[in-house]
Structures are given as structure tokens and as C-alpha cells.
């Protein structure tokens, strides 16, 4: 059971890191994105 919890946490962290990296790349590719205002 503990192993399953650890695997689930690792999977969630990997997905979150991937989503964050993709959104950061998108913001860098489109610097005029209104969501990226200072």
C-alpha cells in the first residue's frame, strides 16, 4: 500500500512538472501573451 502511494505521488509530481515546463515554454514562445504581464 505504501509503495502504491509513493508511486502515485511520483506520477503526480512528474505530470505537474511536465505541465509547468510546457506552459513556461509556451509563455517564452509567445512573450506577448496577455497572461504574462509583469
PDB file of C-alpha atoms in Angstrom:
ATOM      1  CA  UNK A   1       0.000   0.000   0.000  1.00  0.00           C
ATOM      2  CA  UNK A   2       2.782   2.423   0.881  1.00  0.00           C
ATOM      3  CA  UNK A   3       4.541   1.569  -2.378  1.00  0.00           C
ATOM      4  CA  UNK A   4       1.380   2.419  -4.323  1.00  0.00           C
ATOM      5  CA  UNK A   5       1.108   5.777  -2.527  1.00  0.00           C
ATOM      6  CA  UNK A   6       4.744   6.566  -3.331  1.00  0.00           C
ATOM      7  CA  UNK A   7       4.281   5.630  -6.999  1.00  0.00           C
ATOM      8  CA  UNK A   8       1.126   7.769  -7.219  1.00  0.00           C
ATOM      9  CA  UNK A   9       2.958  10.746  -5.690  1.00  0.00           C
ATOM     10  CA  UNK A  10       5.858  10.358  -8.136  1.00  0.00           C
ATOM     11  CA  UNK A  11       3.460  10.138 -11.095  1.00  0.00           C
ATOM     12  CA  UNK A  12       1.569  13.254  -9.947  1.00  0.00           C
ATOM     13  CA  UNK A  13       4.840  15.154  -9.482  1.00  0.00           C
ATOM     14  CA  UNK A  14       6.075  14.130 -12.930  1.00  0.00           C
ATOM     15  CA  UNK A  15       2.818  15.237 -14.571  1.00  0.00           C
ATOM     16  CA  UNK A  16       2.867  18.552 -12.687  1.00  0.00           C
ATOM     17  CA  UNK A  17       6.483  19.225 -13.666  1.00  0.00           C
ATOM     18  CA  UNK A  18       5.717  18.403 -17.311  1.00  0.00           C
ATOM     19  CA  UNK A  19       2.692  20.722 -17.380  1.00  0.00           C
ATOM     20  CA  UNK A  20       4.719  23.517 -15.775  1.00  0.00           C
ATOM     21  CA  UNK A  21       7.563  23.074 -18.282  1.00  0.00           C
ATOM     22  CA  UNK A  22       5.141  23.102 -21.230  1.00  0.00           C
ATOM     23  CA  UNK A  23       3.344  26.250 -20.023  1.00  0.00           C
ATOM     24  CA  UNK A  24       6.685  28.007 -19.395  1.00  0.00           C
ATOM     25  CA  UNK A  25       7.853  27.094 -22.904  1.00  0.00           C
ATOM     26  CA  UNK A  26       4.579  28.416 -24.332  1.00  0.00           C
ATOM     27  CA  UNK A  27       4.969  31.721 -22.471  1.00  0.00           C
ATOM     28  CA  UNK A  28       8.549  32.035 -23.719  1.00  0.00           C
ATOM     29  CA  UNK A  29       7.485  31.247 -27.286  1.00  0.00           C
ATOM     30  CA  UNK A  30       4.719  33.894 -27.106  1.00  0.00           C
ATOM     31  CA  UNK A  31       6.138  36.758 -24.984  1.00  0.00           C
ATOM     32  CA  UNK A  32       3.150  38.962 -25.895  1.00  0.00           C
ATOM     33  CA  UNK A  33       0.724  36.584 -24.152  1.00  0.00           C
ATOM     34  CA  UNK A  34      -1.587  38.792 -22.021  1.00  0.00           C
ATOM     35  CA  UNK A  35      -1.330  36.223 -19.195  1.00  0.00           C
ATOM     36  CA  UNK A  36       2.400  37.007 -18.927  1.00  0.00           C
ATOM     37  CA  UNK A  37       2.040  40.641 -17.876  1.00  0.00           C
ATOM     38  CA  UNK A  38       4.518  41.909 -15.250  1.00  0.00           C
TER      39      UNK A  38
END
